[in-house]
mmCIF file of C-alpha atoms in Angstrom:
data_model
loop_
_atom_site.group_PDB
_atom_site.id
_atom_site.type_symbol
_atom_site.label_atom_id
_atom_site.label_comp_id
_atom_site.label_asym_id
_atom_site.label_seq_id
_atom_site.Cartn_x
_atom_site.Cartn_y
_atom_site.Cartn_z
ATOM 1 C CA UNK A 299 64.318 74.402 -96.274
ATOM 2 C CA UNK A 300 64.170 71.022 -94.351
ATOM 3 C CA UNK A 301 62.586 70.139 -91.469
ATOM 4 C CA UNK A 302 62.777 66.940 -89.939
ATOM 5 C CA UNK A 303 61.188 66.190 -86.578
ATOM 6 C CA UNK A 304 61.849 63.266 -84.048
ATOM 7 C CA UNK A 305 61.235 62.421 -80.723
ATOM 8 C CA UNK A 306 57.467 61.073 -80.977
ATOM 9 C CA UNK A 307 56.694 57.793 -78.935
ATOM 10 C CA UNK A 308 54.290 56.984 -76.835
ATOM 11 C CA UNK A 309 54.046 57.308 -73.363
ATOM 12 C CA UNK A 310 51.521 57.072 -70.342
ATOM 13 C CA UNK A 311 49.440 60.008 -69.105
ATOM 14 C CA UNK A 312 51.631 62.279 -66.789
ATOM 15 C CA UNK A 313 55.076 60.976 -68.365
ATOM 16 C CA UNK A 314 57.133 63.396 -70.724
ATOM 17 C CA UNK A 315 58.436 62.956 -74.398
ATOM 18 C CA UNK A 316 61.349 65.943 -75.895
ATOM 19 C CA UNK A 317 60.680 66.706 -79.410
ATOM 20 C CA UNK A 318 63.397 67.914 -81.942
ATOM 21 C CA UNK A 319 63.417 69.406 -85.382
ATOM 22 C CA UNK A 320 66.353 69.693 -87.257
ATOM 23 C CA UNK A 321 66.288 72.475 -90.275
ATOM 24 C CA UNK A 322 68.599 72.652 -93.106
ATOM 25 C CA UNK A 323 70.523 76.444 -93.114
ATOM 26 C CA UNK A 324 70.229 79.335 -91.586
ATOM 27 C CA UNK A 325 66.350 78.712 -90.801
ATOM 28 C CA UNK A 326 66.040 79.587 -87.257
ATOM 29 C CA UNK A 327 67.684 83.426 -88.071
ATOM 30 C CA UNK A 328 64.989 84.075 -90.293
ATOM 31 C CA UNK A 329 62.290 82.472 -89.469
ATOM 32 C CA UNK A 330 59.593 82.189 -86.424
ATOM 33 C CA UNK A 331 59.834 78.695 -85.679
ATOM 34 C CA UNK A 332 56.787 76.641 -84.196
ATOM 35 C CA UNK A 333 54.827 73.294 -83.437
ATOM 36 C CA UNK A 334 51.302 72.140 -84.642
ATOM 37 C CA UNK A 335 49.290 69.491 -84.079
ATOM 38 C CA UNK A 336 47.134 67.256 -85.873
ATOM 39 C CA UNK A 337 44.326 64.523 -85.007
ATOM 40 C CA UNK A 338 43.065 62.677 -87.970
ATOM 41 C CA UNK A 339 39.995 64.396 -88.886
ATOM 42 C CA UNK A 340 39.886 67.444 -86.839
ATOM 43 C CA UNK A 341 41.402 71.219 -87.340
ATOM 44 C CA UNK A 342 45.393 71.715 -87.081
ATOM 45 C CA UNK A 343 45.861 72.841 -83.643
ATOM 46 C CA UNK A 344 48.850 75.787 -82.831
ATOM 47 C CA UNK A 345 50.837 74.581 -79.622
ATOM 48 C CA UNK A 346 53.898 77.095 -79.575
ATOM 49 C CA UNK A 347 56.091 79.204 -81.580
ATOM 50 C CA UNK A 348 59.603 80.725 -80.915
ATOM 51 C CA UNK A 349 60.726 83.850 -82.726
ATOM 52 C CA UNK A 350 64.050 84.939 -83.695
ATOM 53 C CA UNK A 351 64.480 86.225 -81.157
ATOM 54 C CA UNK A 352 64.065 83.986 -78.668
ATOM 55 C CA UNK A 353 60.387 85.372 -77.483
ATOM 56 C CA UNK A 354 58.156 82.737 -76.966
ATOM 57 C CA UNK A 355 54.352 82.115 -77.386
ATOM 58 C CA UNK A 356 52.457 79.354 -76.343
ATOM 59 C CA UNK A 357 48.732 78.267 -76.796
ATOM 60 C CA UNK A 358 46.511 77.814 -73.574
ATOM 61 C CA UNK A 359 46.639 73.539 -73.779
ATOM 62 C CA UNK A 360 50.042 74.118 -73.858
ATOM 63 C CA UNK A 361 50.993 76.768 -71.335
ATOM 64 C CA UNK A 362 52.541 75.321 -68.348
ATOM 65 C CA UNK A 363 53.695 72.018 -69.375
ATOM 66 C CA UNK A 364 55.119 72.506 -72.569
ATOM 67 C CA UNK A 365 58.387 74.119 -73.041
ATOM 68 C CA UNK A 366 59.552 75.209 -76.805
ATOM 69 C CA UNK A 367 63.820 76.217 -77.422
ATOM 70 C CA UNK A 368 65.946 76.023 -80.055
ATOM 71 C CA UNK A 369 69.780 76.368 -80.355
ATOM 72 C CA UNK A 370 70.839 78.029 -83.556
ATOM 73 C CA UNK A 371 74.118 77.027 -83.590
ATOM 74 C CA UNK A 372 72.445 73.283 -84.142
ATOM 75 C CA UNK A 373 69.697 74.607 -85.920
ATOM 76 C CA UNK A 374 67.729 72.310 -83.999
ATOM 77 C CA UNK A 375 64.024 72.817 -82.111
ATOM 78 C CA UNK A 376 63.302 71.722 -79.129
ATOM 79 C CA UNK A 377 59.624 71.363 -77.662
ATOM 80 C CA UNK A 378 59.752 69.419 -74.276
ATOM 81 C CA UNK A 379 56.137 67.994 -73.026
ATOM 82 C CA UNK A 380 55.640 67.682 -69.348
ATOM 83 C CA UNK A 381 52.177 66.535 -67.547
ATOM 84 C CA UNK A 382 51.337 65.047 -70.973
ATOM 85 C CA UNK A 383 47.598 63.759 -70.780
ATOM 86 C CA UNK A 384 45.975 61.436 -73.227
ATOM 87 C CA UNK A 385 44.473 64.779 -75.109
ATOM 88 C CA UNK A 386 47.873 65.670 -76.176
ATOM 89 C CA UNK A 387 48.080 62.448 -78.947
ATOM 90 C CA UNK A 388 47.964 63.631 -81.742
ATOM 91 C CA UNK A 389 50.752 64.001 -85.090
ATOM 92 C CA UNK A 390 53.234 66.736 -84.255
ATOM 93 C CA UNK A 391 54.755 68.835 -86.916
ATOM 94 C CA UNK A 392 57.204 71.417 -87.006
ATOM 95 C CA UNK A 393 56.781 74.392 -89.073
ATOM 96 C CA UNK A 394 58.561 77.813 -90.368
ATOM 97 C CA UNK A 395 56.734 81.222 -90.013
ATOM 98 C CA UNK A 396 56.904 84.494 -91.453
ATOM 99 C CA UNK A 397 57.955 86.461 -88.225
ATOM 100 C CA UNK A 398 55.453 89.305 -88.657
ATOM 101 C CA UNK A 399 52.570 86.427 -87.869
ATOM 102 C CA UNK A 400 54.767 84.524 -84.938
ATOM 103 C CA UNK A 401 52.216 85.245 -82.166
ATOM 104 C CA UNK A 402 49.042 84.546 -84.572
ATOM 105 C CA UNK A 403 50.847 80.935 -85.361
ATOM 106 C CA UNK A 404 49.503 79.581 -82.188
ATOM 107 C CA UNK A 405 45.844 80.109 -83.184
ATOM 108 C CA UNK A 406 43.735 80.818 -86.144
ATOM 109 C CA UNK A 407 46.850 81.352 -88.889
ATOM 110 C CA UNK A 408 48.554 77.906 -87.664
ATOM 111 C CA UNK A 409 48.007 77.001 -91.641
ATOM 112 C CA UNK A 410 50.211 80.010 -92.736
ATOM 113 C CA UNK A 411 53.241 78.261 -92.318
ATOM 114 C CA UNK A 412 55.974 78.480 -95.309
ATOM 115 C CA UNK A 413 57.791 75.320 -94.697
ATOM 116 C CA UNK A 414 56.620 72.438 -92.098
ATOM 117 C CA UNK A 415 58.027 68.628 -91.816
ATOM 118 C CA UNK A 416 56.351 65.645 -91.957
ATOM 119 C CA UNK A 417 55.309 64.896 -88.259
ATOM 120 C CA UNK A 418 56.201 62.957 -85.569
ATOM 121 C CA UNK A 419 53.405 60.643 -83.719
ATOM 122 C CA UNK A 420 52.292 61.278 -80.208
ATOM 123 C CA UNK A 421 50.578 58.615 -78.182
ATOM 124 C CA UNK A 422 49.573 59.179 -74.408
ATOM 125 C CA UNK A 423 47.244 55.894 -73.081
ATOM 126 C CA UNK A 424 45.563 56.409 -69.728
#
């Protein structure tokens, strides 16, 4: 499995930024599909996962201004930032989950991923 993210850029505090993973296969039938986040230094942070199907979970810095989807048919993910505040910088990944842990993937079993890409940079200046 593949994933490639893109989307990343930066952008000013209240501005928006749509990021997109693209997976190789049939990855978004069988897995729980989800996006972490990473500042240099500090813990991997869950932001949302998706399952297959189609339930959503979301953690609480992410709950109201974030928005995660994904179209099978493109096998392509979807997480689309709103209200973004400088907090949010950070390197984005995407990541594959066993289902049976999709809701624990936004908090303390973020790691437990079986496949994740290789990021995509988040800026947001004040």
């Amino acid at each position: 499995v593949q994933l490639v993210e893109s989307g990343g850029g930066s952008v000013q505090a209240g501005g928006s930024l749509r990021l997109s993973c693209a997976a190789s296969g049939y990855t978004y039938r069988r897995y729980c599909m989800g996006w972490f986040r990473q500042v240099p230094g500090k813990e991997r942070e869950g932001v949302a996962t998706i399952d297959r199907d189609g339930s959503t979970n979301y953690a609480a810095s992410a709950k109201g201004r974030f928005t995660l989807s994904k179209d099978n048919a493109k096998n392509t993910l979807y997480l689309q930032m709103n209200s973004l505040k400088p907090e949010d910088t950070a390197m984005y990944y995407c990541a594959a989950y066993d289902s049976s842990i999709c809701k624990l993937a936004v908090g303390l079993w973020v790691g437990n991923y079986d496949y994740a890409g290789q990021g995509t940079q988040v800026t947001v200046s004040s």
